[in-house]
mmCIF file of C-alpha atoms in Angstrom:
data_model
loop_
_atom_site.group_PDB
_atom_site.id
_atom_site.type_symbol
_atom_site.label_atom_id
_atom_site.label_comp_id
_atom_site.label_asym_id
_atom_site.label_seq_id
_atom_site.Cartn_x
_atom_site.Cartn_y
_atom_site.Cartn_z
ATOM 1 C CA MET A 1 -34.110 -24.874 -9.157
ATOM 2 C CA ASN A 2 -30.537 -24.582 -7.461
ATOM 3 C CA ALA A 3 -28.194 -21.530 -8.130
ATOM 4 C CA PRO A 4 -24.575 -22.323 -8.255
ATOM 5 C CA VAL A 5 -22.815 -22.592 -5.565
ATOM 6 C CA PRO A 6 -19.688 -20.591 -4.970
ATOM 7 C CA LYS A 7 -16.329 -22.276 -3.630
ATOM 8 C CA PRO A 8 -16.884 -22.568 0.174
ATOM 9 C CA TRP A 9 -13.222 -20.186 0.256
ATOM 10 C CA ILE A 10 -15.214 -17.660 -1.568
ATOM 11 C CA MET A 11 -17.324 -16.997 0.959
ATOM 12 C CA ASP A 12 -15.156 -16.663 3.612
ATOM 13 C CA ILE A 13 -13.754 -13.922 1.999
ATOM 14 C CA ALA A 14 -14.586 -10.457 3.734
ATOM 15 C CA PRO A 15 -14.634 -7.925 0.321
ATOM 16 C CA TYR A 16 -12.408 -4.967 0.364
ATOM 17 C CA VAL A 17 -13.794 -1.935 1.988
ATOM 18 C CA PRO A 18 -12.272 1.283 -0.189
ATOM 19 C CA GLY A 19 -11.334 4.842 1.777
ATOM 20 C CA ARG A 20 -14.343 7.107 1.988
ATOM 21 C CA ALA A 21 -14.732 10.427 0.329
ATOM 22 C CA GLN A 22 -18.541 11.249 1.338
ATOM 23 C CA THR A 23 -19.993 11.542 4.933
ATOM 24 C CA ASP A 24 -22.639 9.708 6.575
ATOM 25 C CA ASP A 25 -25.019 12.374 5.657
ATOM 26 C CA GLY A 26 -23.540 12.489 1.540
ATOM 27 C CA ARG A 27 -21.490 15.719 1.464
ATOM 28 C CA LYS A 28 -18.049 15.737 -0.479
ATOM 29 C CA ALA A 29 -15.173 15.826 2.260
ATOM 30 C CA ILE A 30 -12.016 16.253 2.332
ATOM 31 C CA LYS A 31 -10.726 12.632 1.524
ATOM 32 C CA LEU A 32 -7.654 11.323 3.764
ATOM 33 C CA SER A 33 -8.598 8.292 3.767
ATOM 34 C CA SER A 34 -6.905 6.200 0.679
ATOM 35 C CA ASN A 35 -3.310 7.844 0.801
ATOM 36 C CA GLU A 36 -3.549 9.629 -2.115
ATOM 37 C CA ASN A 37 -1.008 12.497 -3.192
ATOM 38 C CA PRO A 38 -2.517 15.831 -2.076
ATOM 39 C CA LEU A 39 -0.355 17.910 -4.611
ATOM 40 C CA GLY A 40 -1.941 16.110 -7.435
ATOM 41 C CA THR A 41 -0.689 14.831 -10.687
ATOM 42 C CA SER A 42 2.773 15.533 -12.049
ATOM 43 C CA PRO A 43 1.617 17.914 -14.725
ATOM 44 C CA ALA A 44 4.220 16.258 -17.247
ATOM 45 C CA ALA A 45 1.842 13.144 -16.047
ATOM 46 C CA ARG A 46 -1.502 14.912 -17.158
ATOM 47 C CA GLU A 47 -0.013 16.036 -20.451
ATOM 48 C CA ALA A 48 0.596 13.006 -21.496
ATOM 49 C CA PHE A 49 -2.385 11.593 -20.402
ATOM 50 C CA ALA A 50 -4.368 14.077 -22.562
ATOM 51 C CA SER A 51 -1.901 13.696 -25.562
ATOM 52 C CA ALA A 52 -3.069 9.937 -25.515
ATOM 53 C CA SER A 53 -6.427 10.099 -25.813
ATOM 54 C CA GLY A 54 -6.132 10.386 -29.662
ATOM 55 C CA SER A 55 -6.439 6.344 -29.353
ATOM 56 C CA LEU A 56 -9.041 5.452 -27.634
ATOM 57 C CA GLU A 57 -9.949 2.720 -30.599
ATOM 58 C CA ARG A 58 -6.653 1.252 -30.096
ATOM 59 C CA TYR A 59 -5.905 -1.929 -27.535
ATOM 60 C CA PRO A 60 -2.751 -1.126 -25.185
ATOM 61 C CA ASP A 61 0.494 -2.775 -25.811
ATOM 62 C CA ALA A 62 -0.248 -6.154 -24.030
ATOM 63 C CA SER A 63 3.943 -6.325 -23.753
ATOM 64 C CA ALA A 64 3.468 -3.048 -21.933
ATOM 65 C CA VAL A 65 7.503 -2.595 -23.975
ATOM 66 C CA GLU A 66 6.855 1.365 -22.832
ATOM 67 C CA LEU A 67 6.965 1.281 -19.414
ATOM 68 C CA ARG A 68 8.582 -1.812 -19.149
ATOM 69 C CA GLU A 69 11.884 -0.266 -20.413
ATOM 70 C CA ALA A 70 10.990 2.833 -18.573
ATOM 71 C CA LEU A 71 11.199 1.880 -15.539
ATOM 72 C CA ALA A 72 14.419 -0.543 -16.090
ATOM 73 C CA ALA A 73 16.479 2.380 -17.022
ATOM 74 C CA LYS A 74 14.969 4.423 -13.982
ATOM 75 C CA HIS A 75 15.680 1.759 -11.445
ATOM 76 C CA GLY A 76 18.170 0.279 -13.286
ATOM 77 C CA LEU A 77 16.500 -3.272 -13.608
ATOM 78 C CA ASP A 78 15.955 -5.984 -16.326
ATOM 79 C CA PRO A 79 12.981 -5.224 -18.496
ATOM 80 C CA ALA A 80 12.193 -8.804 -18.725
ATOM 81 C CA ARG A 81 11.754 -9.443 -15.542
ATOM 82 C CA ILE A 82 9.174 -6.667 -14.876
ATOM 83 C CA ILE A 83 5.647 -7.418 -14.606
ATOM 84 C CA TYR A 84 2.750 -4.946 -14.704
ATOM 85 C CA GLY A 85 -0.954 -4.826 -14.093
ATOM 86 C CA ASN A 86 -3.944 -2.834 -12.506
ATOM 87 C CA GLY A 87 -2.219 -1.494 -9.589
ATOM 88 C CA SER A 88 0.271 -3.644 -7.732
ATOM 89 C CA ASP A 89 -3.604 -4.926 -6.281
ATOM 90 C CA GLU A 90 -3.637 -7.014 -9.740
ATOM 91 C CA ILE A 91 0.107 -8.276 -9.080
ATOM 92 C CA LEU A 92 -0.335 -9.092 -5.360
ATOM 93 C CA HIS A 93 -3.406 -11.303 -6.855
ATOM 94 C CA LEU A 94 -1.342 -12.810 -9.086
ATOM 95 C CA VAL A 95 1.481 -14.242 -7.421
ATOM 96 C CA ALA A 96 -1.181 -15.990 -4.916
ATOM 97 C CA GLY A 97 -2.780 -17.499 -8.198
ATOM 98 C CA ALA A 98 0.533 -18.517 -9.790
ATOM 99 C CA PHE A 99 2.285 -19.772 -6.415
ATOM 100 C CA ALA A 100 -0.700 -21.070 -4.059
ATOM 101 C CA GLY A 101 -3.839 -22.779 -3.794
ATOM 102 C CA PRO A 102 -5.980 -25.159 -1.698
ATOM 103 C CA GLY A 103 -3.613 -26.848 1.158
ATOM 104 C CA ASP A 104 -1.129 -24.185 1.356
ATOM 105 C CA GLU A 105 -0.524 -21.658 3.835
ATOM 106 C CA VAL A 106 0.487 -18.167 3.006
ATOM 107 C CA ILE A 107 1.741 -15.778 6.068
ATOM 108 C CA TYR A 108 1.291 -12.085 6.596
ATOM 109 C CA VAL A 109 1.521 -9.841 9.461
ATOM 110 C CA ASN A 110 -1.213 -8.708 11.843
ATOM 111 C CA TYR A 111 -2.102 -5.455 10.843
ATOM 112 C CA GLY A 112 -0.905 -6.052 7.426
ATOM 113 C CA PHE A 113 -2.639 -4.850 3.716
ATOM 114 C CA ALA A 114 -6.279 -5.703 3.596
ATOM 115 C CA VAL A 115 -5.831 -7.074 0.026
ATOM 116 C CA TYR A 116 -3.344 -9.926 1.669
ATOM 117 C CA PRO A 117 -6.104 -11.918 2.979
ATOM 118 C CA ILE A 118 -8.224 -11.731 -0.171
ATOM 119 C CA ALA A 119 -5.966 -12.697 -2.508
ATOM 120 C CA ILE A 120 -4.687 -15.529 0.250
ATOM 121 C CA ARG A 121 -8.505 -17.113 0.081
ATOM 122 C CA ARG A 122 -9.304 -16.325 -3.216
ATOM 123 C CA VAL A 123 -7.190 -19.290 -4.417
ATOM 124 C CA GLY A 124 -8.357 -21.182 -1.698
ATOM 125 C CA ALA A 125 -4.938 -20.871 0.323
ATOM 126 C CA VAL A 126 -4.818 -20.473 3.916
ATOM 127 C CA PRO A 127 -3.988 -16.698 5.447
ATOM 128 C CA VAL A 128 -1.570 -16.906 8.724
ATOM 129 C CA ILE A 129 -1.069 -14.559 10.459
ATOM 130 C CA ALA A 130 1.828 -13.444 12.332
ATOM 131 C CA PRO A 131 1.984 -11.223 15.489
ATOM 132 C CA ASP A 132 3.291 -7.922 15.118
ATOM 133 C CA LYS A 133 6.075 -5.860 17.490
ATOM 134 C CA ASP A 134 4.417 -2.922 18.397
ATOM 135 C CA TYR A 135 2.720 -2.446 14.802
ATOM 136 C CA ALA A 136 5.478 -3.269 13.210
ATOM 137 C CA THR A 137 6.744 -6.712 11.353
ATOM 138 C CA ASP A 138 8.231 -8.870 13.949
ATOM 139 C CA VAL A 139 10.760 -11.128 11.625
ATOM 140 C CA ASP A 140 11.046 -13.870 14.231
ATOM 141 C CA ALA A 141 7.135 -13.997 14.882
ATOM 142 C CA ILE A 142 6.883 -14.800 10.920
ATOM 143 C CA LEU A 143 9.455 -17.215 11.041
ATOM 144 C CA ALA A 144 7.954 -18.946 14.161
ATOM 145 C CA SER A 145 4.682 -19.254 12.124
ATOM 146 C CA VAL A 146 6.491 -21.668 9.037
ATOM 147 C CA THR A 147 5.148 -24.576 8.587
ATOM 148 C CA PRO A 148 5.473 -27.276 5.801
ATOM 149 C CA ARG A 149 2.444 -26.022 4.040
ATOM 150 C CA THR A 150 3.877 -22.304 3.944
ATOM 151 C CA ARG A 151 4.305 -21.147 0.432
ATOM 152 C CA MET A 152 4.174 -17.175 0.264
ATOM 153 C CA VAL A 153 4.867 -14.389 2.738
ATOM 154 C CA TYR A 154 3.742 -11.123 2.363
ATOM 155 C CA VAL A 155 5.306 -7.989 3.660
ATOM 156 C CA ALA A 156 5.105 -4.036 3.122
ATOM 157 C CA ASN A 157 7.249 -1.946 3.894
ATOM 158 C CA PRO A 158 6.861 0.444 4.915
ATOM 159 C CA ASN A 159 3.790 -1.332 6.162
ATOM 160 C CA ASN A 160 -0.030 -0.317 5.336
ATOM 161 C CA PRO A 161 -2.505 0.647 7.591
ATOM 162 C CA THR A 162 0.526 1.026 10.601
ATOM 163 C CA GLY A 163 3.425 3.261 8.411
ATOM 164 C CA THR A 164 6.568 1.125 10.455
ATOM 165 C CA TYR A 165 9.249 0.254 8.353
ATOM 166 C CA ALA A 166 11.697 -2.964 8.761
ATOM 167 C CA SER A 167 15.359 -2.338 8.040
ATOM 168 C CA ARG A 168 17.283 -3.774 5.193
ATOM 169 C CA GLU A 169 19.291 -6.198 8.012
ATOM 170 C CA GLU A 170 15.751 -7.295 9.479
ATOM 171 C CA ILE A 171 14.697 -7.848 5.552
ATOM 172 C CA ALA A 172 17.682 -9.814 4.874
ATOM 173 C CA ARG A 173 17.337 -11.975 7.928
ATOM 174 C CA LEU A 174 13.787 -12.890 7.309
ATOM 175 C CA HIS A 175 14.880 -13.831 3.788
ATOM 176 C CA ALA A 176 18.059 -15.873 5.158
ATOM 177 C CA GLY A 177 15.211 -17.799 7.426
ATOM 178 C CA LEU A 178 13.004 -18.881 4.665
ATOM 179 C CA ARG A 179 12.966 -22.187 2.918
ATOM 180 C CA SER A 180 13.983 -21.620 -0.798
ATOM 181 C CA ASP A 181 10.638 -22.872 -1.807
ATOM 182 C CA ILE A 182 8.941 -20.419 -0.098
ATOM 183 C CA LEU A 183 8.037 -16.966 -2.111
ATOM 184 C CA LEU A 184 8.650 -13.449 -0.366
ATOM 185 C CA VAL A 185 6.851 -10.417 -1.732
ATOM 186 C CA LEU A 186 7.612 -7.039 -0.769
ATOM 187 C CA ASP A 187 4.997 -4.472 -1.499
ATOM 188 C CA HIS A 188 6.659 -1.340 -1.818
ATOM 189 C CA ALA A 189 4.010 0.776 -2.456
ATOM 190 C CA TYR A 190 5.263 3.575 -0.156
ATOM 191 C CA ALA A 191 8.770 3.333 -0.679
ATOM 192 C CA GLU A 192 9.470 6.684 -2.669
ATOM 193 C CA TYR A 193 8.409 8.258 1.015
ATOM 194 C CA ILE A 194 10.898 6.829 3.084
ATOM 195 C CA ASP A 195 13.319 9.601 4.876
ATOM 196 C CA GLY A 196 16.370 9.983 2.893
ATOM 197 C CA GLU A 197 18.665 7.320 1.489
ATOM 198 C CA ILE A 198 16.975 4.333 3.534
ATOM 199 C CA ASP A 199 16.112 0.914 1.331
ATOM 200 C CA ASP A 200 15.314 -2.397 2.937
ATOM 201 C CA GLY A 201 17.402 -4.660 -0.183
ATOM 202 C CA GLY A 202 14.602 -5.730 -1.372
ATOM 203 C CA MET A 203 15.243 -5.012 -4.930
ATOM 204 C CA GLU A 204 18.764 -6.061 -4.580
ATOM 205 C CA LEU A 205 17.434 -9.407 -3.431
ATOM 206 C CA ALA A 206 14.676 -9.439 -5.936
ATOM 207 C CA THR A 207 17.189 -8.968 -8.575
ATOM 208 C CA SER A 208 19.645 -11.849 -6.916
ATOM 209 C CA ALA A 209 17.801 -14.434 -5.360
ATOM 210 C CA PRO A 210 14.663 -16.443 -7.059
ATOM 211 C CA ASN A 211 12.046 -16.259 -4.445
ATOM 212 C CA VAL A 212 11.938 -12.559 -3.918
ATOM 213 C CA LEU A 213 8.833 -10.401 -6.008
ATOM 214 C CA VAL A 214 8.843 -6.707 -4.868
ATOM 215 C CA THR A 215 5.796 -4.821 -6.077
ATOM 216 C CA ARG A 216 4.955 -1.443 -6.570
ATOM 217 C CA THR A 217 2.940 1.219 -7.638
ATOM 218 C CA PHE A 218 2.155 4.591 -9.340
ATOM 219 C CA SER A 219 -0.928 5.423 -6.984
ATOM 220 C CA LYS A 220 0.449 6.773 -4.469
ATOM 221 C CA LEU A 221 3.554 9.547 -4.869
ATOM 222 C CA TYR A 222 2.712 9.626 -8.717
ATOM 223 C CA GLY A 223 -0.224 10.344 -8.169
ATOM 224 C CA LEU A 224 -1.468 8.332 -10.670
ATOM 225 C CA ALA A 225 -4.455 6.248 -8.284
ATOM 226 C CA ALA A 226 -7.212 6.699 -11.132
ATOM 227 C CA GLU A 227 -5.183 5.527 -13.818
ATOM 228 C CA ARG A 228 -4.402 1.542 -12.053
ATOM 229 C CA ILE A 229 -0.409 1.468 -12.680
ATOM 230 C CA GLY A 230 1.513 -1.512 -10.939
ATOM 231 C CA TRP A 231 4.521 -3.306 -11.433
ATOM 232 C CA GLY A 232 6.698 -5.768 -9.866
ATOM 233 C CA TYR A 233 10.222 -7.492 -9.965
ATOM 234 C CA ALA A 234 11.477 -10.771 -9.563
ATOM 235 C CA SER A 235 13.376 -13.625 -11.000
ATOM 236 C CA ALA A 236 12.537 -14.583 -14.585
ATOM 237 C CA GLU A 237 10.934 -18.199 -13.333
ATOM 238 C CA ILE A 238 8.380 -16.115 -11.298
ATOM 239 C CA ILE A 239 7.848 -13.662 -13.548
ATOM 240 C CA GLU A 240 7.127 -16.154 -16.001
ATOM 241 C CA ALA A 241 4.448 -18.415 -14.090
ATOM 242 C CA MET A 242 2.501 -14.877 -13.545
ATOM 243 C CA HIS A 243 2.295 -13.693 -17.174
ATOM 244 C CA ARG A 244 0.522 -16.823 -17.798
ATOM 245 C CA ILE A 245 -2.724 -15.930 -15.588
ATOM 246 C CA ARG A 246 -2.186 -12.051 -16.246
ATOM 247 C CA LEU A 247 -4.961 -10.094 -17.900
ATOM 248 C CA PRO A 248 -3.863 -9.274 -21.961
ATOM 249 C CA PHE A 249 -4.845 -5.711 -21.607
ATOM 250 C CA SER A 250 -4.767 -4.438 -17.993
ATOM 251 C CA ILE A 251 -3.045 -1.324 -18.438
ATOM 252 C CA THR A 252 -4.609 1.409 -20.554
ATOM 253 C CA ILE A 253 -2.431 3.477 -23.432
ATOM 254 C CA ALA A 254 -2.980 6.525 -21.839
ATOM 255 C CA GLY A 255 -2.255 5.706 -18.264
ATOM 256 C CA THR A 256 0.998 4.249 -19.598
ATOM 257 C CA ALA A 257 2.015 7.414 -20.981
ATOM 258 C CA ALA A 258 1.451 9.307 -18.097
ATOM 259 C CA ALA A 259 2.991 6.702 -15.856
ATOM 260 C CA VAL A 260 6.575 7.188 -17.803
ATOM 261 C CA ALA A 261 6.158 10.715 -18.127
ATOM 262 C CA ALA A 262 6.065 10.958 -14.191
ATOM 263 C CA LEU A 263 8.768 8.579 -13.641
ATOM 264 C CA ASN A 264 11.028 11.209 -14.975
ATOM 265 C CA ASP A 265 9.554 14.429 -13.441
ATOM 266 C CA ALA A 266 11.919 15.188 -11.312
ATOM 267 C CA GLU A 267 10.942 18.014 -10.171
ATOM 268 C CA PHE A 268 7.418 17.096 -9.132
ATOM 269 C CA ILE A 269 8.604 13.743 -7.300
ATOM 270 C CA GLU A 270 10.789 15.823 -5.184
ATOM 271 C CA HIS A 271 8.239 18.233 -4.122
ATOM 272 C CA THR A 272 5.872 15.667 -3.055
ATOM 273 C CA ARG A 273 8.882 13.755 -1.007
ATOM 274 C CA ALA A 274 9.922 17.233 0.702
ATOM 275 C CA HIS A 275 6.170 18.028 1.358
ATOM 276 C CA ASN A 276 5.542 14.651 2.838
ATOM 277 C CA ALA A 277 8.394 14.253 4.864
ATOM 278 C CA GLN A 278 7.902 18.134 6.651
ATOM 279 C CA TRP A 279 4.107 17.662 7.304
ATOM 280 C CA ARG A 280 4.341 14.172 8.409
ATOM 281 C CA ARG A 281 7.049 15.188 10.582
ATOM 282 C CA TRP A 282 5.178 18.203 11.875
ATOM 283 C CA PHE A 283 1.989 15.612 12.190
ATOM 284 C CA ALA A 284 3.452 13.070 14.539
ATOM 285 C CA ASP A 285 5.243 15.927 16.629
ATOM 286 C CA GLU A 286 1.775 17.437 17.413
ATOM 287 C CA ILE A 287 0.268 14.173 18.211
ATOM 288 C CA ALA A 288 3.213 13.310 20.554
ATOM 289 C CA LYS A 289 2.092 16.967 22.515
ATOM 290 C CA LEU A 290 -1.704 15.204 22.702
ATOM 291 C CA GLY A 291 -0.100 12.351 24.760
ATOM 292 C CA ASN A 292 -1.618 13.184 27.857
ATOM 293 C CA ALA A 293 -5.180 12.834 26.508
ATOM 294 C CA GLY A 294 -3.925 9.535 25.232
ATOM 295 C CA LEU A 295 -3.113 10.062 21.610
ATOM 296 C CA ARG A 296 0.216 7.980 19.876
ATOM 297 C CA ALA A 297 1.385 8.367 16.722
ATOM 298 C CA VAL A 298 2.597 4.970 15.357
ATOM 299 C CA PRO A 299 6.085 5.895 13.552
ATOM 300 C CA SER A 300 5.871 5.949 9.997
ATOM 301 C CA GLN A 301 7.867 6.174 6.829
ATOM 302 C CA ALA A 302 4.791 6.423 4.597
ATOM 303 C CA ASN A 303 2.147 9.057 3.987
ATOM 304 C CA PHE A 304 -0.060 8.684 6.520
ATOM 305 C CA VAL A 305 0.355 8.245 10.189
ATOM 306 C CA LEU A 306 -1.616 5.946 12.158
ATOM 307 C CA VAL A 307 -3.079 7.263 15.460
ATOM 308 C CA LEU A 308 -3.954 5.315 18.378
ATOM 309 C CA PHE A 309 -6.389 6.408 20.713
ATOM 310 C CA GLU A 310 -6.180 5.391 24.071
ATOM 311 C CA GLY A 311 -7.284 8.074 26.440
ATOM 312 C CA THR A 312 -10.912 9.481 27.032
ATOM 313 C CA LEU A 313 -11.395 10.474 23.499
ATOM 314 C CA THR A 314 -11.723 7.119 21.335
ATOM 315 C CA ALA A 315 -11.125 6.838 17.822
ATOM 316 C CA GLU A 316 -14.911 6.068 17.009
ATOM 317 C CA ALA A 317 -15.704 9.630 18.365
ATOM 318 C CA ALA A 318 -12.675 11.282 16.805
ATOM 319 C CA TYR A 319 -13.635 9.411 13.131
ATOM 320 C CA LYS A 320 -17.135 10.927 13.869
ATOM 321 C CA GLY A 321 -15.595 14.395 14.974
ATOM 322 C CA LEU A 322 -13.798 14.686 12.019
ATOM 323 C CA MET A 323 -16.212 14.131 9.848
ATOM 324 C CA ASP A 324 -18.723 16.147 11.014
ATOM 325 C CA GLU A 325 -16.033 18.969 10.338
ATOM 326 C CA GLY A 326 -15.841 17.944 7.035
ATOM 327 C CA TYR A 327 -13.031 15.665 6.872
ATOM 328 C CA ILE A 328 -12.957 11.725 6.210
ATOM 329 C CA VAL A 329 -9.991 9.467 7.902
ATOM 330 C CA ARG A 330 -10.047 5.673 7.818
ATOM 331 C CA TRP A 331 -11.080 4.275 10.789
ATOM 332 C CA LEU A 332 -10.623 0.020 10.825
ATOM 333 C CA PRO A 333 -12.001 -2.032 13.102
ATOM 334 C CA GLY A 334 -12.439 -4.874 10.885
ATOM 335 C CA GLN A 335 -8.572 -5.194 11.348
ATOM 336 C CA GLY A 336 -8.424 -5.200 14.874
ATOM 337 C CA LEU A 337 -7.999 -1.038 14.874
ATOM 338 C CA ALA A 338 -11.375 0.253 16.431
ATOM 339 C CA HIS A 339 -8.601 1.988 19.105
ATOM 340 C CA GLY A 340 -6.886 3.736 15.481
ATOM 341 C CA LEU A 341 -7.102 5.918 12.873
ATOM 342 C CA ARG A 342 -5.107 6.144 9.748
ATOM 343 C CA ILE A 343 -4.801 9.867 8.583
ATOM 344 C CA THR A 344 -3.191 10.988 5.283
ATOM 345 C CA ILE A 345 -0.792 13.391 5.252
ATOM 346 C CA GLY A 346 -3.002 16.412 3.118
ATOM 347 C CA THR A 347 -2.204 19.860 2.459
ATOM 348 C CA GLU A 348 -0.704 21.869 4.767
ATOM 349 C CA ASP A 349 -4.067 23.585 5.719
ATOM 350 C CA GLU A 350 -5.564 20.432 5.822
ATOM 351 C CA THR A 351 -3.169 18.891 8.557
ATOM 352 C CA LYS A 352 -2.910 21.474 10.623
ATOM 353 C CA ALA A 353 -6.956 21.812 10.353
ATOM 354 C CA VAL A 354 -7.141 17.886 11.655
ATOM 355 C CA VAL A 355 -4.840 18.551 14.748
ATOM 356 C CA ALA A 356 -7.072 21.675 15.385
ATOM 357 C CA ILE A 357 -10.191 19.564 15.202
ATOM 358 C CA LEU A 358 -8.376 16.782 17.278
ATOM 359 C CA GLN A 359 -7.713 19.355 20.196
ATOM 360 C CA ARG A 360 -10.857 20.516 20.197
ATOM 361 C CA LEU A 361 -12.450 17.312 20.028
ATOM 362 C CA ILE A 362 -10.314 16.414 23.108
ATOM 363 C CA ALA A 363 -11.135 19.231 25.436
ATOM 364 C CA ASP A 364 -15.296 18.226 24.682
ATOM 365 C CA ALA A 365 -14.281 14.562 25.203
ATOM 366 C CA ARG A 366 -12.602 16.239 28.706
ATOM 367 C CA GLY A 367 -16.084 18.485 29.560
#
């Protein structure tokens, strides 16, 4: 008896591998592998989440009115043009499902987010990888990759896993260089961590242009990774198409309550941003001091730093050495980064400990 056979493009998908939380020998470790908020979650969000526990028997509002109105008020948007889902991952899948299919091509940048090729292949489309420019988005390379079959372009800004950032001018140039029938998806999962008031103009483009979608998440700065709340903003036509394939109850009542409360907790937001800016800068400076040992920090605007190992100490050895000391970071040989570790900015103590361990590992490698 023959078993059902999956579509061939499904079997071409390399499953997503999440950041680990345990060492090889099963010990629970300090987790710096998934870019979670080291300061936890807003107290207001925790209180709102707990207060919603009396509604477990009820379905969530399938229209997510409360969340959409809160986001619209926070960011000055039209609530009717906001889509929501189970983390921004679902939004990234929804847009591929609505606008790409067999025979189409979708572009993303080398060293781009691992969900992009999964979302692309899931609908039978062909992923096209544009070369990077020293681990950063290369607009010219993206534009050179466009063919008559191109339907979408994914750009994470800041990029994951490199942390690099494309300026407002570069994003505008990219959009201007794309055909009007190509959908530009700007993934802003880490946008809240950008220094100062820098803005790539993506939300303005999503407001005014018919072919731009911006995605955001509550999993990072807001510390709500467990509740999987994501959202996106685009023209009414794009959002209407995505709603046709959206799961009807993809965000929970308690998660929604926590997200709305987190949006309005300005003190927690600013504390998180200040902490990340301080210790990201300190960490990058400390890695720069190890440059004579072959370590290099890729400039980051996110809540992590990609450290390249180009000397005697390899990324694999550093990964295992950190694990032996109870720290899990992200080693990504499957994404062409066998020579790098993506390291989340943790607490002050965690961040200092990672540097101290790397210093010891370098000394050991030198003998």
